[in-house]
Amino acid sequence: YPNSDRKGEESTQFVSNIDLAPTILEACGFDPAPEMEGVDLGKNSKGHDKIFVEQGPYDVMVRDSRYKLIHSDQKDRVSMFFDLEKDPLEMVDLYDDQEYAEKIAEFEQAIHDWRGVDVFKNHVDENAPIISQPNVPERGDGHREMMQEYFAEGMKKKE
């Protein structure tokens, strides 16, 4: 915002996509709806202590300035935890390291508090029937599994 009284200001605070709509509305002179989540980044916002990202109803990531938890409720997926200060490339999974058990429990509780009870109501059923057309990829094309194997191998090589 070149005409803003905060032009040229930089911040290292965490922000999330949910902050964009309230910020744009405020910049246009409108008040965000009270039930709208997120903060106006144009004000002296402190951002967020933690940020969250979901992938479907089973997988969620939470991170703060130092730690990152990738939590999965799927039977065939594993949860992972990283110390981003010591391991910025996320090569050493600390999820089973007892030294971090308390921090992992804190992050898992943060996920529970953030999501609430009914996490399934807002997600697409990934097992629903797929339209059979030439431009629609097959569900079991192996892409996800291939990428998981690729990154798992990369992590083993670095240990």
mmCIF file with all atom_site columns, C-alpha atoms in Angstrom:
data_model
loop_
_atom_site.group_PDB
_atom_site.id
_atom_site.type_symbol
_atom_site.label_atom_id
_atom_site.label_alt_id
_atom_site.label_comp_id
_atom_site.label_asym_id
_atom_site.label_entity_id
_atom_site.label_seq_id
_atom_site.pdbx_PDB_ins_code
_atom_site.Cartn_x
_atom_site.Cartn_y
_atom_site.Cartn_z
_atom_site.occupancy
_atom_site.B_iso_or_equiv
_atom_site.pdbx_formal_charge
_atom_site.auth_seq_id
_atom_site.auth_comp_id
_atom_site.auth_asym_id
_atom_site.auth_atom_id
_atom_site.pdbx_PDB_model_num
ATOM 1   C CA . TYR A 1 1   ? 0.000   0.000   0.000   1.00 0.00 ? 1   TYR A CA 1
ATOM 2   C CA . PRO A 1 2   ? 2.102   2.940   -1.209  1.00 0.00 ? 2   PRO A CA 1
ATOM 3   C CA . ASN A 1 3   ? -0.176  5.520   0.451   1.00 0.00 ? 3   ASN A CA 1
ATOM 4   C CA . SER A 1 4   ? -0.390  3.639   3.735   1.00 0.00 ? 4   SER A CA 1
ATOM 5   C CA . ASP A 1 5   ? 1.147   4.996   6.910   1.00 0.00 ? 5   ASP A CA 1
ATOM 6   C CA . ARG A 1 6   ? 2.760   1.543   7.229   1.00 0.00 ? 6   ARG A CA 1
ATOM 7   C CA . LYS A 1 7   ? 4.386   1.451   3.779   1.00 0.00 ? 7   LYS A CA 1
ATOM 8   C CA . GLY A 1 8   ? 7.784   -0.194  3.734   1.00 0.00 ? 8   GLY A CA 1
ATOM 9   C CA . GLU A 1 9   ? 7.116   -1.944  7.022   1.00 0.00 ? 9   GLU A CA 1
ATOM 10  C CA . GLU A 1 10  ? 8.130   -5.589  7.271   1.00 0.00 ? 10  GLU A CA 1
ATOM 11  C CA . SER A 1 11  ? 6.865   -8.245  9.635   1.00 0.00 ? 11  SER A CA 1
ATOM 12  C CA . THR A 1 12  ? 7.929   -11.767 10.506  1.00 0.00 ? 12  THR A CA 1
ATOM 13  C CA . GLN A 1 13  ? 4.569   -12.601 12.096  1.00 0.00 ? 13  GLN A CA 1
ATOM 14  C CA . PHE A 1 14  ? 2.652   -15.655 10.943  1.00 0.00 ? 14  PHE A CA 1
ATOM 15  C CA . VAL A 1 15  ? -0.318  -14.953 8.718   1.00 0.00 ? 15  VAL A CA 1
ATOM 16  C CA . SER A 1 16  ? -2.768  -17.289 7.053   1.00 0.00 ? 16  SER A CA 1
ATOM 17  C CA . ASN A 1 17  ? -5.065  -17.295 4.045   1.00 0.00 ? 17  ASN A CA 1
ATOM 18  C CA . ILE A 1 18  ? -7.975  -16.661 6.408   1.00 0.00 ? 18  ILE A CA 1
ATOM 19  C CA . ASP A 1 19  ? -6.464  -13.216 7.039   1.00 0.00 ? 19  ASP A CA 1
ATOM 20  C CA . LEU A 1 20  ? -6.771  -12.096 3.415   1.00 0.00 ? 20  LEU A CA 1
ATOM 21  C CA . ALA A 1 21  ? -10.527 -11.518 3.270   1.00 0.00 ? 21  ALA A CA 1
ATOM 22  C CA . PRO A 1 22  ? -10.722 -9.386  6.460   1.00 0.00 ? 22  PRO A CA 1
ATOM 23  C CA . THR A 1 23  ? -7.664  -7.412  5.313   1.00 0.00 ? 23  THR A CA 1
ATOM 24  C CA . ILE A 1 24  ? -9.117  -6.708  1.863   1.00 0.00 ? 24  ILE A CA 1
ATOM 25  C CA . LEU A 1 25  ? -12.532 -5.795  3.275   1.00 0.00 ? 25  LEU A CA 1
ATOM 26  C CA . GLU A 1 26  ? -10.994 -3.354  5.769   1.00 0.00 ? 26  GLU A CA 1
ATOM 27  C CA . ALA A 1 27  ? -8.791  -1.815  3.044   1.00 0.00 ? 27  ALA A CA 1
ATOM 28  C CA . CYS A 1 28  ? -11.946 -1.238  0.968   1.00 0.00 ? 28  CYS A CA 1
ATOM 29  C CA . GLY A 1 29  ? -13.740 0.397   3.886   1.00 0.00 ? 29  GLY A CA 1
ATOM 30  C CA . PHE A 1 30  ? -16.005 -2.522  4.841   1.00 0.00 ? 30  PHE A CA 1
ATOM 31  C CA . ASP A 1 31  ? -16.319 -4.296  8.154   1.00 0.00 ? 31  ASP A CA 1
ATOM 32  C CA . PRO A 1 32  ? -15.773 -8.060  8.010   1.00 0.00 ? 32  PRO A CA 1
ATOM 33  C CA . ALA A 1 33  ? -18.711 -10.143 9.221   1.00 0.00 ? 33  ALA A CA 1
ATOM 34  C CA . PRO A 1 34  ? -18.414 -10.940 12.945  1.00 0.00 ? 34  PRO A CA 1
ATOM 35  C CA . GLU A 1 35  ? -18.296 -14.681 12.272  1.00 0.00 ? 35  GLU A CA 1
ATOM 36  C CA . MET A 1 36  ? -15.465 -14.266 9.758   1.00 0.00 ? 36  MET A CA 1
ATOM 37  C CA . GLU A 1 37  ? -12.190 -15.755 10.946  1.00 0.00 ? 37  GLU A CA 1
ATOM 38  C CA . GLY A 1 38  ? -8.845  -14.081 10.408  1.00 0.00 ? 38  GLY A CA 1
ATOM 39  C CA . VAL A 1 39  ? -7.355  -10.717 11.283  1.00 0.00 ? 39  VAL A CA 1
ATOM 40  C CA . ASP A 1 40  ? -6.878  -7.466  9.395   1.00 0.00 ? 40  ASP A CA 1
ATOM 41  C CA . LEU A 1 41  ? -3.191  -7.419  8.487   1.00 0.00 ? 41  LEU A CA 1
ATOM 42  C CA . GLY A 1 42  ? -3.370  -3.688  7.773   1.00 0.00 ? 42  GLY A CA 1
ATOM 43  C CA . LYS A 1 43  ? -3.753  -2.920  11.457  1.00 0.00 ? 43  LYS A CA 1
ATOM 44  C CA . ASN A 1 44  ? -1.093  -3.523  14.064  1.00 0.00 ? 44  ASN A CA 1
ATOM 45  C CA . SER A 1 45  ? -1.900  -7.205  14.074  1.00 0.00 ? 45  SER A CA 1
ATOM 46  C CA . LYS A 1 46  ? 0.331   -9.551  15.996  1.00 0.00 ? 46  LYS A CA 1
ATOM 47  C CA . GLY A 1 47  ? -0.460  -12.298 13.490  1.00 0.00 ? 47  GLY A CA 1
ATOM 48  C CA . HIS A 1 48  ? -0.804  -15.789 14.888  1.00 0.00 ? 48  HIS A CA 1
ATOM 49  C CA . ASP A 1 49  ? 1.314   -17.773 17.354  1.00 0.00 ? 49  ASP A CA 1
ATOM 50  C CA . LYS A 1 50  ? 0.594   -20.909 15.351  1.00 0.00 ? 50  LYS A CA 1
ATOM 51  C CA . ILE A 1 51  ? -0.712  -21.507 11.847  1.00 0.00 ? 51  ILE A CA 1
ATOM 52  C CA . PHE A 1 52  ? -2.690  -24.491 10.586  1.00 0.00 ? 52  PHE A CA 1
ATOM 53  C CA . VAL A 1 53  ? -3.102  -26.159 7.198   1.00 0.00 ? 53  VAL A CA 1
ATOM 54  C CA . GLU A 1 54  ? -5.535  -28.976 6.415   1.00 0.00 ? 54  GLU A CA 1
ATOM 55  C CA . GLN A 1 55  ? -5.608  -31.581 3.696   1.00 0.00 ? 55  GLN A CA 1
ATOM 56  C CA . GLY A 1 56  ? -8.970  -33.270 3.808   1.00 0.00 ? 56  GLY A CA 1
ATOM 57  C CA . PRO A 1 57  ? -10.484 -34.464 7.057   1.00 0.00 ? 57  PRO A CA 1
ATOM 58  C CA . TYR A 1 58  ? -7.498  -36.558 8.179   1.00 0.00 ? 58  TYR A CA 1
ATOM 59  C CA . ASP A 1 59  ? -4.305  -34.545 7.754   1.00 0.00 ? 59  ASP A CA 1
ATOM 60  C CA . VAL A 1 60  ? -3.381  -31.230 9.360   1.00 0.00 ? 60  VAL A CA 1
ATOM 61  C CA . MET A 1 61  ? -0.149  -29.302 9.867   1.00 0.00 ? 61  MET A CA 1
ATOM 62  C CA . VAL A 1 62  ? 0.495   -26.879 12.699  1.00 0.00 ? 62  VAL A CA 1
ATOM 63  C CA . ARG A 1 63  ? 3.656   -24.856 13.183  1.00 0.00 ? 63  ARG A CA 1
ATOM 64  C CA . ASP A 1 64  ? 5.031   -22.044 15.233  1.00 0.00 ? 64  ASP A CA 1
ATOM 65  C CA . SER A 1 65  ? 8.296   -20.164 14.843  1.00 0.00 ? 65  SER A CA 1
ATOM 66  C CA . ARG A 1 66  ? 10.340  -23.215 15.840  1.00 0.00 ? 66  ARG A CA 1
ATOM 67  C CA . TYR A 1 67  ? 8.366   -26.457 15.565  1.00 0.00 ? 67  TYR A CA 1
ATOM 68  C CA . LYS A 1 68  ? 6.170   -28.141 12.968  1.00 0.00 ? 68  LYS A CA 1
ATOM 69  C CA . LEU A 1 69  ? 3.784   -31.067 13.436  1.00 0.00 ? 69  LEU A CA 1
ATOM 70  C CA . ILE A 1 70  ? 2.243   -32.911 10.510  1.00 0.00 ? 70  ILE A CA 1
ATOM 71  C CA . HIS A 1 71  ? -0.562  -34.932 12.065  1.00 0.00 ? 71  HIS A CA 1
ATOM 72  C CA . SER A 1 72  ? -2.453  -37.704 10.306  1.00 0.00 ? 72  SER A CA 1
ATOM 73  C CA . ASP A 1 73  ? -5.473  -39.672 11.496  1.00 0.00 ? 73  ASP A CA 1
ATOM 74  C CA . GLN A 1 74  ? -5.188  -42.139 8.602   1.00 0.00 ? 74  GLN A CA 1
ATOM 75  C CA . LYS A 1 75  ? -4.139  -45.706 9.425   1.00 0.00 ? 75  LYS A CA 1
ATOM 76  C CA . ASP A 1 76  ? -1.566  -45.937 6.632   1.00 0.00 ? 76  ASP A CA 1
ATOM 77  C CA . ARG A 1 77  ? -0.003  -42.493 7.249   1.00 0.00 ? 77  ARG A CA 1
ATOM 78  C CA . VAL A 1 78  ? 2.420   -41.430 9.944   1.00 0.00 ? 78  VAL A CA 1
ATOM 79  C CA . SER A 1 79  ? 2.578   -38.209 11.892  1.00 0.00 ? 79  SER A CA 1
ATOM 80  C CA . MET A 1 80  ? 5.847   -36.268 11.834  1.00 0.00 ? 80  MET A CA 1
ATOM 81  C CA . PHE A 1 81  ? 7.411   -33.589 14.037  1.00 0.00 ? 81  PHE A CA 1
ATOM 82  C CA . PHE A 1 82  ? 10.332  -31.303 13.218  1.00 0.00 ? 82  PHE A CA 1
ATOM 83  C CA . ASP A 1 83  ? 12.498  -28.790 15.054  1.00 0.00 ? 83  ASP A CA 1
ATOM 84  C CA . LEU A 1 84  ? 12.820  -26.153 12.333  1.00 0.00 ? 84  LEU A CA 1
ATOM 85  C CA . GLU A 1 85  ? 15.568  -24.296 14.172  1.00 0.00 ? 85  GLU A CA 1
ATOM 86  C CA . LYS A 1 86  ? 17.860  -27.347 14.217  1.00 0.00 ? 86  LYS A CA 1
ATOM 87  C CA . ASP A 1 87  ? 16.509  -28.946 11.034  1.00 0.00 ? 87  ASP A CA 1
ATOM 88  C CA . PRO A 1 88  ? 15.127  -26.330 8.606   1.00 0.00 ? 88  PRO A CA 1
ATOM 89  C CA . LEU A 1 89  ? 14.987  -28.859 5.745   1.00 0.00 ? 89  LEU A CA 1
ATOM 90  C CA . GLU A 1 90  ? 12.765  -31.211 7.799   1.00 0.00 ? 90  GLU A CA 1
ATOM 91  C CA . MET A 1 91  ? 14.981  -34.239 7.353   1.00 0.00 ? 91  MET A CA 1
ATOM 92  C CA . VAL A 1 92  ? 14.892  -35.614 10.919  1.00 0.00 ? 92  VAL A CA 1
ATOM 93  C CA . ASP A 1 93  ? 11.474  -36.770 12.132  1.00 0.00 ? 93  ASP A CA 1
ATOM 94  C CA . LEU A 1 94  ? 11.273  -36.343 15.916  1.00 0.00 ? 94  LEU A CA 1
ATOM 95  C CA . TYR A 1 95  ? 7.736   -37.649 16.402  1.00 0.00 ? 95  TYR A CA 1
ATOM 96  C CA . ASP A 1 96  ? 8.851   -40.701 18.409  1.00 0.00 ? 96  ASP A CA 1
ATOM 97  C CA . ASP A 1 97  ? 11.584  -38.836 20.325  1.00 0.00 ? 97  ASP A CA 1
ATOM 98  C CA . GLN A 1 98  ? 10.520  -38.641 23.996  1.00 0.00 ? 98  GLN A CA 1
ATOM 99  C CA . GLU A 1 99  ? 12.422  -35.371 24.422  1.00 0.00 ? 99  GLU A CA 1
ATOM 100 C CA . TYR A 1 100 ? 9.692   -33.704 22.332  1.00 0.00 ? 100 TYR A CA 1
ATOM 101 C CA . ALA A 1 101 ? 6.664   -35.584 23.718  1.00 0.00 ? 101 ALA A CA 1
ATOM 102 C CA . GLU A 1 102 ? 5.359   -32.603 25.698  1.00 0.00 ? 102 GLU A CA 1
ATOM 103 C CA . LYS A 1 103 ? 5.679   -30.214 22.743  1.00 0.00 ? 103 LYS A CA 1
ATOM 104 C CA . ILE A 1 104 ? 3.988   -32.744 20.427  1.00 0.00 ? 104 ILE A CA 1
ATOM 105 C CA . ALA A 1 105 ? 1.117   -33.111 22.912  1.00 0.00 ? 105 ALA A CA 1
ATOM 106 C CA . GLU A 1 106 ? 0.787   -29.299 23.016  1.00 0.00 ? 106 GLU A CA 1
ATOM 107 C CA . PHE A 1 107 ? 0.582   -29.138 19.215  1.00 0.00 ? 107 PHE A CA 1
ATOM 108 C CA . GLU A 1 108 ? -1.918  -32.021 19.034  1.00 0.00 ? 108 GLU A CA 1
ATOM 109 C CA . GLN A 1 109 ? -4.095  -30.215 21.586  1.00 0.00 ? 109 GLN A CA 1
ATOM 110 C CA . ALA A 1 110 ? -3.812  -27.029 19.508  1.00 0.00 ? 110 ALA A CA 1
ATOM 111 C CA . ILE A 1 111 ? -5.095  -28.972 16.485  1.00 0.00 ? 111 ILE A CA 1
ATOM 112 C CA . HIS A 1 112 ? -8.012  -30.315 18.516  1.00 0.00 ? 112 HIS A CA 1
ATOM 113 C CA . ASP A 1 113 ? -8.867  -26.844 19.821  1.00 0.00 ? 113 ASP A CA 1
ATOM 114 C CA . TRP A 1 114 ? -8.601  -25.315 16.344  1.00 0.00 ? 114 TRP A CA 1
ATOM 115 C CA . ARG A 1 115 ? -10.638 -27.961 14.523  1.00 0.00 ? 115 ARG A CA 1
ATOM 116 C CA . GLY A 1 116 ? -13.362 -28.521 17.054  1.00 0.00 ? 116 GLY A CA 1
ATOM 117 C CA . VAL A 1 117 ? -15.326 -31.739 17.314  1.00 0.00 ? 117 VAL A CA 1
ATOM 118 C CA . ASP A 1 118 ? -16.869 -32.379 13.890  1.00 0.00 ? 118 ASP A CA 1
ATOM 119 C CA . VAL A 1 119 ? -13.947 -32.175 11.473  1.00 0.00 ? 119 VAL A CA 1
ATOM 120 C CA . PHE A 1 120 ? -15.705 -34.087 8.684   1.00 0.00 ? 120 PHE A CA 1
ATOM 121 C CA . LYS A 1 121 ? -18.551 -31.688 7.875   1.00 0.00 ? 121 LYS A CA 1
ATOM 122 C CA . ASN A 1 122 ? -16.394 -29.284 5.822   1.00 0.00 ? 122 ASN A CA 1
ATOM 123 C CA . HIS A 1 123 ? -14.517 -31.755 3.658   1.00 0.00 ? 123 HIS A CA 1
ATOM 124 C CA . VAL A 1 124 ? -15.051 -33.449 0.341   1.00 0.00 ? 124 VAL A CA 1
ATOM 125 C CA . ASP A 1 125 ? -15.529 -37.205 0.415   1.00 0.00 ? 125 ASP A CA 1
ATOM 126 C CA . GLU A 1 126 ? -12.355 -38.376 -1.315  1.00 0.00 ? 126 GLU A CA 1
ATOM 127 C CA . ASN A 1 127 ? -13.886 -41.826 -1.714  1.00 0.00 ? 127 ASN A CA 1
ATOM 128 C CA . ALA A 1 128 ? -16.957 -40.597 -3.585  1.00 0.00 ? 128 ALA A CA 1
ATOM 129 C CA . PRO A 1 129 ? -17.491 -41.952 -7.121  1.00 0.00 ? 129 PRO A CA 1
ATOM 130 C CA . ILE A 1 130 ? -15.334 -40.313 -9.793  1.00 0.00 ? 130 ILE A CA 1
ATOM 131 C CA . ILE A 1 131 ? -16.669 -39.121 -13.117 1.00 0.00 ? 131 ILE A CA 1
ATOM 132 C CA . SER A 1 132 ? -15.386 -41.375 -15.862 1.00 0.00 ? 132 SER A CA 1
ATOM 133 C CA . GLN A 1 133 ? -14.092 -38.996 -18.529 1.00 0.00 ? 133 GLN A CA 1
ATOM 134 C CA . PRO A 1 134 ? -10.784 -38.739 -20.420 1.00 0.00 ? 134 PRO A CA 1
ATOM 135 C CA . ASN A 1 135 ? -9.794  -35.511 -18.638 1.00 0.00 ? 135 ASN A CA 1
ATOM 136 C CA . VAL A 1 136 ? -10.398 -36.866 -15.108 1.00 0.00 ? 136 VAL A CA 1
ATOM 137 C CA . PRO A 1 137 ? -7.408  -38.676 -13.538 1.00 0.00 ? 137 PRO A CA 1
ATOM 138 C CA . GLU A 1 138 ? -7.939  -42.055 -11.968 1.00 0.00 ? 138 GLU A CA 1
ATOM 139 C CA . ARG A 1 139 ? -8.046  -42.122 -8.180  1.00 0.00 ? 139 ARG A CA 1
ATOM 140 C CA . GLY A 1 140 ? -5.487  -44.895 -7.815  1.00 0.00 ? 140 GLY A CA 1
ATOM 141 C CA . ASP A 1 141 ? -2.889  -43.512 -10.223 1.00 0.00 ? 141 ASP A CA 1
ATOM 142 C CA . GLY A 1 142 ? -0.153  -44.031 -7.606  1.00 0.00 ? 142 GLY A CA 1
ATOM 143 C CA . HIS A 1 143 ? 0.992   -40.411 -7.549  1.00 0.00 ? 143 HIS A CA 1
ATOM 144 C CA . ARG A 1 144 ? 0.560   -39.881 -3.799  1.00 0.00 ? 144 ARG A CA 1
ATOM 145 C CA . GLU A 1 145 ? 2.244   -43.148 -2.912  1.00 0.00 ? 145 GLU A CA 1
ATOM 146 C CA . MET A 1 146 ? 5.113   -42.418 -5.306  1.00 0.00 ? 146 MET A CA 1
ATOM 147 C CA . MET A 1 147 ? 5.731   -39.005 -3.708  1.00 0.00 ? 147 MET A CA 1
ATOM 148 C CA . GLN A 1 148 ? 5.558   -40.438 -0.175  1.00 0.00 ? 148 GLN A CA 1
ATOM 149 C CA . GLU A 1 149 ? 8.136   -43.100 -1.071  1.00 0.00 ? 149 GLU A CA 1
ATOM 150 C CA . TYR A 1 150 ? 10.395  -40.517 -2.737  1.00 0.00 ? 150 TYR A CA 1
ATOM 151 C CA . PHE A 1 151 ? 10.483  -38.249 0.316   1.00 0.00 ? 151 PHE A CA 1
ATOM 152 C CA . ALA A 1 152 ? 10.746  -41.157 2.768   1.00 0.00 ? 152 ALA A CA 1
ATOM 153 C CA . GLU A 1 153 ? 13.837  -42.388 0.888   1.00 0.00 ? 153 GLU A CA 1
ATOM 154 C CA . GLY A 1 154 ? 15.322  -38.895 0.921   1.00 0.00 ? 154 GLY A CA 1
ATOM 155 C CA . MET A 1 155 ? 14.862  -38.694 4.684   1.00 0.00 ? 155 MET A CA 1
ATOM 156 C CA . LYS A 1 156 ? 16.561  -42.086 5.203   1.00 0.00 ? 156 LYS A CA 1
ATOM 157 C CA . LYS A 1 157 ? 19.608  -41.001 3.175   1.00 0.00 ? 157 LYS A CA 1
ATOM 158 C CA . LYS A 1 158 ? 20.138  -37.925 5.381   1.00 0.00 ? 158 LYS A CA 1
ATOM 159 C CA . GLU A 1 159 ? 20.060  -39.828 8.694   1.00 0.00 ? 159 GLU A CA 1
#
